Structure formats: structure tokens, C-alpha cells
């Protein structure tokens, strides 16, 4: 038999005896009768057991005795108090009463002091043993520690290091037991609880072992059992029962039966006993290990009854609890020196992938931000794989932002921002907005200072955010309204086709895709690689005018600057100025808005030094120099992102900017304009939009016959699918940009809605204050309705649907819009239908008579050649599902898996999907001024005052035309400039884009930023295709073609209304024609052109003759700056996209289109 039975020996060889014989200095004698432990050979197990029993019962007796004495003392004191009160009532005087009260008061003070002291001690002890503090966690951790010994051995305490360690641990356990005893409110119940009983059988025997110089196994494992893992109550009970029973079997089997003089023992390790108990509970019973002692067998009989029941009930429930435990239920651990953001709301594979693709794009300068997703539903396999792919920067936690505990888990108080994603495809947009608003309330309630960027679906729901006290636009809180931006993009495409695609690509991060072949995709993708950035301008630009800086930056730094953040001397707050005039001078620390391919290129604007970089031709060599001036600027090297994090750039109480105007308007002839505007035209109270008194919907309804008898031309047809149950899409956001006050009244395009009258009645409350709006009840799928509104003569056809989100099948969500688009494209039209309609009304349209004074290029409208096929009608279709874009163009070869921005319809500006707006979330986080700039460009100039008014009244309010409101009209607008004619015609045929950029900027303060080019313009052979695509920010040396249309930011023309006073209330502007967009301009001579021949053979000759006459005519043209007003050789005349497409294919006649219900539209 071995000299030592080691209970901790887990490496016992199964093939050998479990008894080891280690070499030890201490004398360890086995517990057998053959080799006695002392001279008498007496076992001392009873002494160890007696120490535990005496401790337990002795302490119990002391507690009961203390309670008894305390009770008797309380009863006696209570009787004494009653006697004194009786004496006081019966005859005690005032002096006696005072004397009796004083000792009582002193006693009460002493008792109070005593109670306070005891309470303090209890609190201190409770904190010490609590696992909620560091000290408590350390103490609780040591409860699971154990030092195992042989069953019973004779050891010298002073020489055995193991026994000394065991003593140290048990002294610690004794101290811990004392703290628990002091902290307990009920000492009796504490003494009887299980944890205390465990201490009784583990701590006292150690002190006995020191006195007797021998060790006993006793119940050390009880401490391990009962104080180990406590994940759930069931698991704790099951494991403690199992391990405790194993400890008892281990004791009796290794000791033997006392009445057998311990002769029937067997050497079993503890883990063999654990194994025995498990196979016993599970009723397997292999028989390889079994109990030999009578005590062990008797215990097994009773244990198998309870153990089997516990195993059958507890184990399945434990497995269920463990299986239901949240996989993502932990807490976020912040990384030092690294910010993190919390993303919540609508977390799906599509929304997360779109967000991460843009947020973690390589073109961003320094994305040292960790993304923490919080959602109450665990991710599916695909989403989980996406998280693992970005595991270094992305973490997911399961929970809800409505639960403060979950907000604490993701460390929302230390987060840099919280982003809330919306479900763009939900059936009830108002309910989705309400959910996101509740998320904002919950987050702001938990941490009011957190920056929140949330997506909103409906424009009118943005007002509810203003009701949250801690919502602060100045601190970076932003609401991205998808309906407002989506319809604003589409509205701008009605004014400048293709602009929606260009703007969407600018705030989306796209990687550069190089194509060697000379195809339209090559030039389109080169422009797609451009994004919007901000950077502070170098002090080398201070004092220069904005156009001068733009020219220098474009020519030398190869950057395009379109706007600046300007601080006026008259205003404390800063404003964002888009292409301001020569009167604006660059100040120190001015922030510029640039279009570039990556953030590193934009740094050139900050590093530029005239002394060091003036002679450098390669922009890549423009880097930070060692000039003292740049060193002095070191405090301003703070990046825009960091400055925005501090709230330094948030000057507006809303997401819209305060646009600075040229104030006052001291331009020649303005008095006449002001008088005319004050007497005839009306604007809303902010002066940002055209306004008219509210009209009843019945007055704007056109029947099919009335529409057919009305010569509609140069208008916008809005095909809307919806019914009385459909969710409102907010058509006001589509109409407002088309009614911006920086258009003159006669320049406004007439808007005709074709759709369900029941649906339009619900939208009409937000539309009744806009002029030049008509409704044709019907359906966009009816060709009769489409012909009645002269869809072949419209400037743009917009196809929208309010029923898209009511269908579960994603591929069928866009069925109505796709069918309407294909229906229009397959229509055929008669070339003479416009003339026949005009003659049927009994008049000859003005302009058909070439002798008419209005027929001159100054006043006349150049009628576009009629469209004979629907494929040439300009259409923009809204899609919900990106993959459905493949059905819009039957002649393209786009792969169904192609990303939306790479498809031909999107590149041509004929399709728009709300999914492209997902990129605005990350763009706004890195630079919230980008959102302000985008909203300014697409909404027509919505201001904080206007949004506050709409929040109060849900309608526009009319206002008087004061100089202040009229000054708000002086802002840029997007336009398209044709190159086939005008002062830029010489650059249109093989010229350089950079020369065009500089000439337009110097001469007319027009800032060019892109090209709208025919798809087949690169082909050497002529093509009949009229499709165009967008080229964003072409390089300086880019070659132009005559058919190009140039995107430009045009200054407001104060004098445009003077020359057309007689036409100021015509339904169609002198910029609009039967197929001309008011934003597409050519610059011809003022001389009357000869009538063109009707033969196609002479077309090119006449075009060349017209171009040669360009430099001979003159007209006075004034800029917006009063100090720089001087005559220009320029004449602005309308030009439509389709006209530029077919200028060499069809004849043209000049025509003025009669107004539609002129009296009703005049306001």
C-alpha cells in the first residue's frame, strides 16, 4: 500500500495502482493498523470531526443565549419605562417630569449612536464581502480555492509547506466568515445557512491538525462544491449535490467502516468517486467502480433515489438554460485611444453591409473608430459572417436601446456618436419614425450629451425631434430625412437631368475601377471615384475672391472647390456659401468644400504655400513645407472631423444652413424688380419659395378632355401610384425645389400629377400653396391619360409609387413603376400633334409667326422638335429594390448582380433608389457639413425658420416681398450649359474642359463641376441613341464634344425678369420650351436667326453659320455684384437636353406656349 493517498493527483496512470509513494522529508505514515500513526496506533478522525461539531453547536448555543438575555433585558427595560410614565401621569411635577425625561433622552442618544456604529460596521463588512467591488471579488474568488491532503497522515506543521499554505488559506476563510457574520442582520439564520455549515467543517479542523501534527481529509471539497460556479440556481444545486456526494463517498471508502476497525477501505481518488456518482445518477451503472464499505453502499441506496429524480429534471432544464443564454450578451470593453460608435435600429444584412462598405472605405483618411452594433435579435449566419469578416473593428451585442442596462453594456456614455438606421421598406413609415424617435428619447434620457444621427422616413416627423429637450443641432445631432432627400434629388433631376446620380456618387465612397477600353463606362467610373471632402484653406488664399481661389485650386492643385464656410462681419454665426460671387473674400481659417478622389488630395489646399509651391507643376509634390507661416497655423490643423466633434461648426439650430445673401441688393434695375415682385409675385414668409393663396383641389383638376385641349409643354409630369390606403410619400418635398425663389416666376415649370384622386387629395394639404400645379385623375398606365398631358412634350417624367412597401416579394415591389416606364417608352407620337392641338383651339401659337417680336432669341422660345417615340422621353424612375434596375432598359447588358451605381440607368440618371442615401449616415458622422451642403443643393434652400413653421402649421405661410425676403432669392442654382452654341462653342469642338472651367468662372461666375455626355459620343460613327451619362469633375485636359451639356452652379440673374415683363406670368419660362429644361442654357447671339431649311442635308452648314455669328452680337448682362457690374457679351437662351441630343436631326420652330389657367396661377 502506498505511503500517501493524494486526492489531487489527476495524472494517475489508469493501468497502475492509484497509490503513489513520493519522497518527502516529513514523516507520512499510512492509515493502517499494520503501521500505526503513533505508539498507540490510535486514529484521531473523531477529533477533527468533533472540532467542527463543537464549533457549530457552541456557536448556536451562544447565539441563542444572547437572544434570550437580550429579550429579558428588553422586557425589563420596557416595564421600567412604563412605571416611570405612570408616575409622571399620576403626580409628577414639572421638575420631576424634566428630570425623568433627561435620562431617557440621553439613553435614546446612546442607543442611536450604538445603532449607527453597528450599521457602519455591517455596511463595511457587506462591502468587503460583496462581489460588486474589487475587494469583494477577490474574497469571493478565494472561496473556490482548496488545498487537498491525504485521508489522515502525521505531518510536522513547521516542516510541511503544504500544511502551512492550507493554514494560511483557512485563516483567510476564517476572516471572511467573521466579516459575513458581522454583516448578517439575522445571526441565527446566518449560522444555520448552508455556506456557514460548509465553513464549520472546513476551517476548524485545520487548527486541530496543527495541534495534533496530523492531517485529515475531512470535508475540504465541500467548499469547492458549494462555492464554485454559480451561473444559475439549477446548475449550482446539481453540481454541489454531485460533488458533495462524491466527497462523502471518497471519505468513507478511503477510511472504511468504524465498526470494522477501518479494515474494509479501498483507495479511490476523488475523481473516481465523481465518476461513480455520475453513472449512478444516470442509472447506467457500469460496475467498474463501486462502493465496498457499508456506509458507502447505504449512502448510495438513498442517493440514487434523489439523484435520479434530480438528474432527470435538472439536466434538461440546465441544458435549455445554457442553450438559451445570449451569445452576444457581454459588455463592450473600450480600447484606450480608440473611439467607438453605437449603431442600432434596423440591423439587417443589407443595411449593415451598405453601412460598413462606406464607413470603412479605404479612401477615408483615418478611420480609427470601432463600430458597436446593438440589436435585440441575434444575427443570422450571413450577418454573423459579415461581423466576423470585420472583427477587428466591429462588435455585436444583443439588446435594446430602450433598456438602460443594455445602453450601459455598450458604453453609450463614452461613445462618440449613436447612429440609428431606419427600415426604408416598411409598410408604415410613420410607425417606423415613431420607433426611431423613441430610441432617440431613450438614448438622450440615459446620456443627454451623446451625439445622435438618425434616419427619418417622413419629413413631417422631423418636428417631433425638436420636442426632445436634449436634442441639440449645434452639438451635432442630425436627422437624415430620406423622403426629403430622395424627392429633392429627383426634383433636381427635373431641372438638370443626371444631377441625382452625380450628387449620390459624391457622398458615397466608391473605389476607382480602371477600364482601358474607350467606352462610356471608363469616363463614368473616373468620375464616380470622386467624393465630397472638407479642408481648411491655406493662408496663401487669404484675401482672394472665391472665383480666383476656385480657379487656382482647380488649375494648380487639381481640386474642385464648390463652397466655403464663411463668417460675416455682420453675423456672429458662420454660413455655407455655394459658389459666392467676387464680393466674398477668403478669410483666415476658412473651411472649403472640395470634390476629390481621396482625402489625401484635399490636403493640398491646406499645405499650399505660394513661396514654396508656386513653381511646382505636379500637384502630388505639394506637401507640408517648413515655412514659419505654416508653423504659425499649427493650431488650425485640426481636421474638420475633430472640430465638428467639439461642436465648433454647428452654428445653425437646425440641419439646414443659414445661407448668406448679397445684402443689400443694390443692383441696377432692382427697384423695378422689387416693385414687380411686391405687386405681382408672392413668396413664403422666408422668401425661399414661390407661394400663392391656398387653392381648392377642384380648381386644379383637369379632365382628360381639358388636358388635351390645353397645350402643355416644357412641364413636369409626375406619375404617382397610390390609393386611399397608401402611405403618404410627401410630394411637398418634390414640389418645393421646383418652386425655389431663385427662379423667376415665368421660369417655373408647370407640374402635372397623374394618379389616383383619392391619394392626391390626402397630399393636397401640403401642395395647395404652390403655383402652377395641376392634377389629372387617372392612372399612369393609361396611354390616353399620358397623351392628354402631352408627355412627349414634357421636360421630365417622374414615376413614383406609394404602394412599393406593401408587397413582401422584393422583386415585385417595383412592378408598377417598371410597367409605367416600359409603357411610356413603347408609345409612338405624331410629329404634328402639337400644331393640331393649337389650331383646334382657334389660334396660332405666338412664335410660329416669325415676324413676331417675341420670336427673337432674346424673348422667344425655341420649340423643340417633337418626339416621335417614347424612348426619347426623359424619365426618372424611383426604385425600391436595386436589382430591379435591370428591367428598366431592355437594350442594356447589365448583369443582375451588378451594383446599382454601375448600371446604365443609374449612370444615365434615369433611375434612382433610396438605398444610395445609406451612405449619408457615415458621411454625416465624419463631416456633418456635408449633409448641410447636400440639403441646400437638393431642397431648394429649406431654412430652419421654414422647418419650424412647417412643424407648427404643416403649410407654407405667405409673406410680403420685403428687401430682406427678396435678398434670399440671391443664391446659386444648378443648371446645364449647352456647348453647341454660344460663347463656349469654340471650346465645344475638341476644346479643353479646364479652359471652359476658367472661362465660365472668370466671365460669368459660373462654376462647372461635371458633364452630361451622350452615351455614344466616343464612337466615330454617328449614333441615333440619345442616352446620356454623368461625368463628375473631369480633369483639366479632358476633351469636350459639341453635344456635351455642362453641369454648373449659376448665379441668380436679377435682370432676367425685366426683359420679359410681358411674359412674367406665362406658364412657361423663356428658358422652357416644349422640350427644354429651364436649367439648360445656351448662349446665342441677339440677332434673329434665319429660318432653317427643312432638309437634313443643310443642317450642319446652318449650325456652322450660327456659331460664326456668335461673337458679333452683344447684350448688356450684369453680374450679381454691384461693384463689378459691367456689360458682357452673353445672351442666355433656353436649351433642353433632348434638343441638344437632336439639334442636328430635326427642324425647329419658335413658339410661345399659352399659359395654363393663367388667371388662377398668377399670385
PDB file of N, CA and C in Angstrom, residues 90-138:
ATOM      1  N   UNK A  90     -49.401  60.323  37.130  1.00  0.00           N
ATOM      2  CA  UNK A  90     -50.159  60.383  38.364  1.00  0.00           C
ATOM      3  C   UNK A  90     -49.806  61.603  39.212  1.00  0.00           C
ATOM      4  N   UNK A  91     -48.612  62.014  39.371  1.00  0.00           N
ATOM      5  CA  UNK A  91     -48.343  63.133  40.260  1.00  0.00           C
ATOM      6  C   UNK A  91     -47.043  63.832  40.045  1.00  0.00           C
ATOM      7  N   UNK A  92     -46.381  63.481  39.073  1.00  0.00           N
ATOM      8  CA  UNK A  92     -45.088  64.098  38.855  1.00  0.00           C
ATOM      9  C   UNK A  92     -45.227  65.545  38.451  1.00  0.00           C
ATOM     10  N   UNK A  93     -44.453  66.445  39.074  1.00  0.00           N
ATOM     11  CA  UNK A  93     -44.436  67.846  38.709  1.00  0.00           C
ATOM     12  C   UNK A  93     -43.609  68.087  37.485  1.00  0.00           C
ATOM     13  N   UNK A  94     -43.490  69.388  37.185  1.00  0.00           N
ATOM     14  CA  UNK A  94     -42.718  69.749  36.010  1.00  0.00           C
ATOM     15  C   UNK A  94     -41.260  69.409  36.197  1.00  0.00           C
ATOM     16  N   UNK A  95     -40.769  69.638  37.432  1.00  0.00           N
ATOM     17  CA  UNK A  95     -39.348  69.366  37.668  1.00  0.00           C
ATOM     18  C   UNK A  95     -39.065  67.879  37.556  1.00  0.00           C
ATOM     19  N   UNK A  96     -40.005  67.093  38.146  1.00  0.00           N
ATOM     20  CA  UNK A  96     -39.831  65.647  38.079  1.00  0.00           C
ATOM     21  C   UNK A  96     -39.916  65.150  36.652  1.00  0.00           C
ATOM     22  N   UNK A  97     -40.868  65.788  35.945  1.00  0.00           N
ATOM     23  CA  UNK A  97     -41.003  65.351  34.543  1.00  0.00           C
ATOM     24  C   UNK A  97     -39.750  65.645  33.778  1.00  0.00           C
ATOM     25  N   UNK A  98     -39.178  66.843  34.021  1.00  0.00           N
ATOM     26  CA  UNK A  98     -37.957  67.185  33.319  1.00  0.00           C
ATOM     27  C   UNK A  98     -36.828  66.258  33.720  1.00  0.00           C
ATOM     28  N   UNK A  99     -36.778  65.966  35.049  1.00  0.00           N
ATOM     29  CA  UNK A  99     -35.722  65.072  35.481  1.00  0.00           C
ATOM     30  C   UNK A  99     -35.872  63.683  34.939  1.00  0.00           C
ATOM     31  N   UNK A 100     -37.109  63.240  34.752  1.00  0.00           N
ATOM     32  CA  UNK A 100     -37.326  61.895  34.213  1.00  0.00           C
ATOM     33  C   UNK A 100     -37.031  61.836  32.743  1.00  0.00           C
ATOM     34  N   UNK A 101     -37.269  62.930  32.051  1.00  0.00           N
ATOM     35  CA  UNK A 101     -37.091  62.925  30.591  1.00  0.00           C
ATOM     36  C   UNK A 101     -35.637  62.973  30.225  1.00  0.00           C
ATOM     37  N   UNK A 102     -34.829  63.624  31.013  1.00  0.00           N
ATOM     38  CA  UNK A 102     -33.440  63.834  30.617  1.00  0.00           C
ATOM     39  C   UNK A 102     -32.674  62.530  30.478  1.00  0.00           C
ATOM     40  N   UNK A 103     -32.782  61.629  31.496  1.00  0.00           N
ATOM     41  CA  UNK A 103     -32.066  60.353  31.310  1.00  0.00           C
ATOM     42  C   UNK A 103     -32.583  59.585  30.102  1.00  0.00           C
ATOM     43  N   UNK A 104     -33.870  59.676  29.859  1.00  0.00           N
ATOM     44  CA  UNK A 104     -34.439  58.962  28.705  1.00  0.00           C
ATOM     45  C   UNK A 104     -33.842  59.481  27.405  1.00  0.00           C
ATOM     46  N   UNK A 105     -33.725  60.810  27.308  1.00  0.00           N
ATOM     47  CA  UNK A 105     -33.162  61.388  26.089  1.00  0.00           C
ATOM     48  C   UNK A 105     -31.715  60.963  25.910  1.00  0.00           C
ATOM     49  N   UNK A 106     -30.976  60.957  27.021  1.00  0.00           N
ATOM     50  CA  UNK A 106     -29.585  60.544  26.922  1.00  0.00           C
ATOM     51  C   UNK A 106     -29.477  59.092  26.494  1.00  0.00           C
ATOM     52  N   UNK A 107     -30.367  58.274  26.966  1.00  0.00           N
ATOM     53  CA  UNK A 107     -30.349  56.867  26.609  1.00  0.00           C
ATOM     54  C   UNK A 107     -30.666  56.691  25.133  1.00  0.00           C
ATOM     55  N   UNK A 108     -31.655  57.469  24.658  1.00  0.00           N
ATOM     56  CA  UNK A 108     -32.016  57.361  23.255  1.00  0.00           C
ATOM     57  C   UNK A 108     -30.851  57.780  22.369  1.00  0.00           C
ATOM     58  N   UNK A 109     -30.096  58.851  22.810  1.00  0.00           N
ATOM     59  CA  UNK A 109     -28.954  59.275  22.031  1.00  0.00           C
ATOM     60  C   UNK A 109     -27.880  58.197  21.996  1.00  0.00           C
ATOM     61  N   UNK A 110     -27.680  57.528  23.168  1.00  0.00           N
ATOM     62  CA  UNK A 110     -26.682  56.463  23.215  1.00  0.00           C
ATOM     63  C   UNK A 110     -27.076  55.293  22.317  1.00  0.00           C
ATOM     64  N   UNK A 111     -28.368  54.955  22.356  1.00  0.00           N
ATOM     65  CA  UNK A 111     -28.850  53.860  21.514  1.00  0.00           C
ATOM     66  C   UNK A 111     -28.672  54.205  20.046  1.00  0.00           C
ATOM     67  N   UNK A 112     -29.002  55.451  19.709  1.00  0.00           N
ATOM     68  CA  UNK A 112     -28.854  55.871  18.321  1.00  0.00           C
ATOM     69  C   UNK A 112     -27.403  55.800  17.891  1.00  0.00           C
ATOM     70  N   UNK A 113     -26.490  56.236  18.816  1.00  0.00           N
ATOM     71  CA  UNK A 113     -25.070  56.160  18.489  1.00  0.00           C
ATOM     72  C   UNK A 113     -24.633  54.717  18.306  1.00  0.00           C
ATOM     73  N   UNK A 114     -25.161  53.844  19.195  1.00  0.00           N
ATOM     74  CA  UNK A 114     -24.786  52.434  19.099  1.00  0.00           C
ATOM     75  C   UNK A 114     -25.299  51.826  17.796  1.00  0.00           C
ATOM     76  N   UNK A 115     -26.529  52.116  17.456  1.00  0.00           N
ATOM     77  CA  UNK A 115     -27.092  51.585  16.216  1.00  0.00           C
ATOM     78  C   UNK A 115     -26.324  52.085  15.001  1.00  0.00           C
ATOM     79  N   UNK A 116     -25.956  53.367  15.023  1.00  0.00           N
ATOM     80  CA  UNK A 116     -25.182  53.907  13.910  1.00  0.00           C
ATOM     81  C   UNK A 116     -23.845  53.212  13.765  1.00  0.00           C
ATOM     82  N   UNK A 117     -23.189  52.913  14.877  1.00  0.00           N
ATOM     83  CA  UNK A 117     -21.889  52.236  14.822  1.00  0.00           C
ATOM     84  C   UNK A 117     -22.042  50.820  14.272  1.00  0.00           C
ATOM     85  N   UNK A 118     -23.046  50.117  14.738  1.00  0.00           N
ATOM     86  CA  UNK A 118     -23.263  48.758  14.266  1.00  0.00           C
ATOM     87  C   UNK A 118     -23.624  48.740  12.779  1.00  0.00           C
ATOM     88  N   UNK A 119     -24.427  49.718  12.388  1.00  0.00           N
ATOM     89  CA  UNK A 119     -24.799  49.794  10.979  1.00  0.00           C
ATOM     90  C   UNK A 119     -23.584  50.049  10.102  1.00  0.00           C
ATOM     91  N   UNK A 120     -22.706  50.930  10.580  1.00  0.00           N
ATOM     92  CA  UNK A 120     -21.495  51.228   9.804  1.00  0.00           C
ATOM     93  C   UNK A 120     -20.630  49.990   9.655  1.00  0.00           C
ATOM     94  N   UNK A 121     -20.493  49.224  10.751  1.00  0.00           N
ATOM     95  CA  UNK A 121     -19.684  48.008  10.693  1.00  0.00           C
ATOM     96  C   UNK A 121     -20.299  47.004   9.736  1.00  0.00           C
ATOM     97  N   UNK A 122     -21.618  46.883   9.781  1.00  0.00           N
ATOM     98  CA  UNK A 122     -22.298  45.959   8.879  1.00  0.00           C
ATOM     99  C   UNK A 122     -22.124  46.379   7.420  1.00  0.00           C
ATOM    100  N   UNK A 123     -22.257  47.683   7.185  1.00  0.00           N
ATOM    101  CA  UNK A 123     -22.078  48.163   5.809  1.00  0.00           C
ATOM    102  C   UNK A 123     -20.668  47.897   5.315  1.00  0.00           C
ATOM    103  N   UNK A 124     -19.695  48.156   6.209  1.00  0.00           N
ATOM    104  CA  UNK A 124     -18.302  47.921   5.804  1.00  0.00           C
ATOM    105  C   UNK A 124     -18.063  46.445   5.498  1.00  0.00           C
ATOM    106  N   UNK A 125     -18.580  45.604   6.367  1.00  0.00           N
ATOM    107  CA  UNK A 125     -18.406  44.173   6.140  1.00  0.00           C
ATOM    108  C   UNK A 125     -19.134  43.716   4.873  1.00  0.00           C
ATOM    109  N   UNK A 126     -20.315  44.299   4.628  1.00  0.00           N
ATOM    110  CA  UNK A 126     -21.050  43.930   3.421  1.00  0.00           C
ATOM    111  C   UNK A 126     -20.317  44.322   2.154  1.00  0.00           C
ATOM    112  N   UNK A 127     -19.682  45.512   2.187  1.00  0.00           N
ATOM    113  CA  UNK A 127     -18.905  45.941   1.027  1.00  0.00           C
ATOM    114  C   UNK A 127     -17.708  45.030   0.818  1.00  0.00           C
ATOM    115  N   UNK A 128     -17.085  44.633   1.913  1.00  0.00           N
ATOM    116  CA  UNK A 128     -15.897  43.793   1.808  1.00  0.00           C
ATOM    117  C   UNK A 128     -16.202  42.437   1.199  1.00  0.00           C
ATOM    118  N   UNK A 129     -17.352  41.877   1.519  1.00  0.00           N
ATOM    119  CA  UNK A 129     -17.651  40.523   1.026  1.00  0.00           C
ATOM    120  C   UNK A 129     -18.471  40.550  -0.244  1.00  0.00           C
ATOM    121  N   UNK A 130     -18.905  41.738  -0.682  1.00  0.00           N
ATOM    122  CA  UNK A 130     -19.736  41.817  -1.881  1.00  0.00           C
ATOM    123  C   UNK A 130     -18.887  41.579  -3.118  1.00  0.00           C
ATOM    124  N   UNK A 131     -19.438  40.842  -4.055  1.00  0.00           N
ATOM    125  CA  UNK A 131     -18.751  40.597  -5.327  1.00  0.00           C
ATOM    126  C   UNK A 131     -18.901  41.764  -6.284  1.00  0.00           C
ATOM    127  N   UNK A 132     -19.549  42.858  -5.835  1.00  0.00           N
ATOM    128  CA  UNK A 132     -19.710  44.028  -6.690  1.00  0.00           C
ATOM    129  C   UNK A 132     -18.512  44.968  -6.592  1.00  0.00           C
ATOM    130  N   UNK A 133     -17.606  44.727  -5.658  1.00  0.00           N
ATOM    131  CA  UNK A 133     -16.405  45.554  -5.540  1.00  0.00           C
ATOM    132  C   UNK A 133     -15.181  44.696  -5.819  1.00  0.00           C
ATOM    133  N   UNK A 134     -14.066  45.365  -6.067  1.00  0.00           N
ATOM    134  CA  UNK A 134     -12.831  44.636  -6.361  1.00  0.00           C
ATOM    135  C   UNK A 134     -12.416  43.762  -5.186  1.00  0.00           C
ATOM    136  N   UNK A 135     -12.498  44.338  -3.968  1.00  0.00           N
ATOM    137  CA  UNK A 135     -12.115  43.557  -2.784  1.00  0.00           C
ATOM    138  C   UNK A 135     -13.033  42.360  -2.602  1.00  0.00           C
ATOM    139  N   UNK A 136     -14.327  42.596  -2.777  1.00  0.00           N
ATOM    140  CA  UNK A 136     -15.281  41.504  -2.634  1.00  0.00           C
ATOM    141  C   UNK A 136     -15.062  40.405  -3.651  1.00  0.00           C
ATOM    142  N   UNK A 137     -14.719  40.817  -4.887  1.00  0.00           N
ATOM    143  CA  UNK A 137     -14.484  39.802  -5.913  1.00  0.00           C
ATOM    144  C   UNK A 137     -13.247  38.963  -5.575  1.00  0.00           C
ATOM    145  N   UNK A 138     -12.245  39.609  -5.003  1.00  0.00           N
ATOM    146  CA  UNK A 138     -11.044  38.863  -4.608  1.00  0.00           C
ATOM    147  C   UNK A 138     -11.377  37.879  -3.501  1.00  0.00           C
TER     148      UNK A 138
END
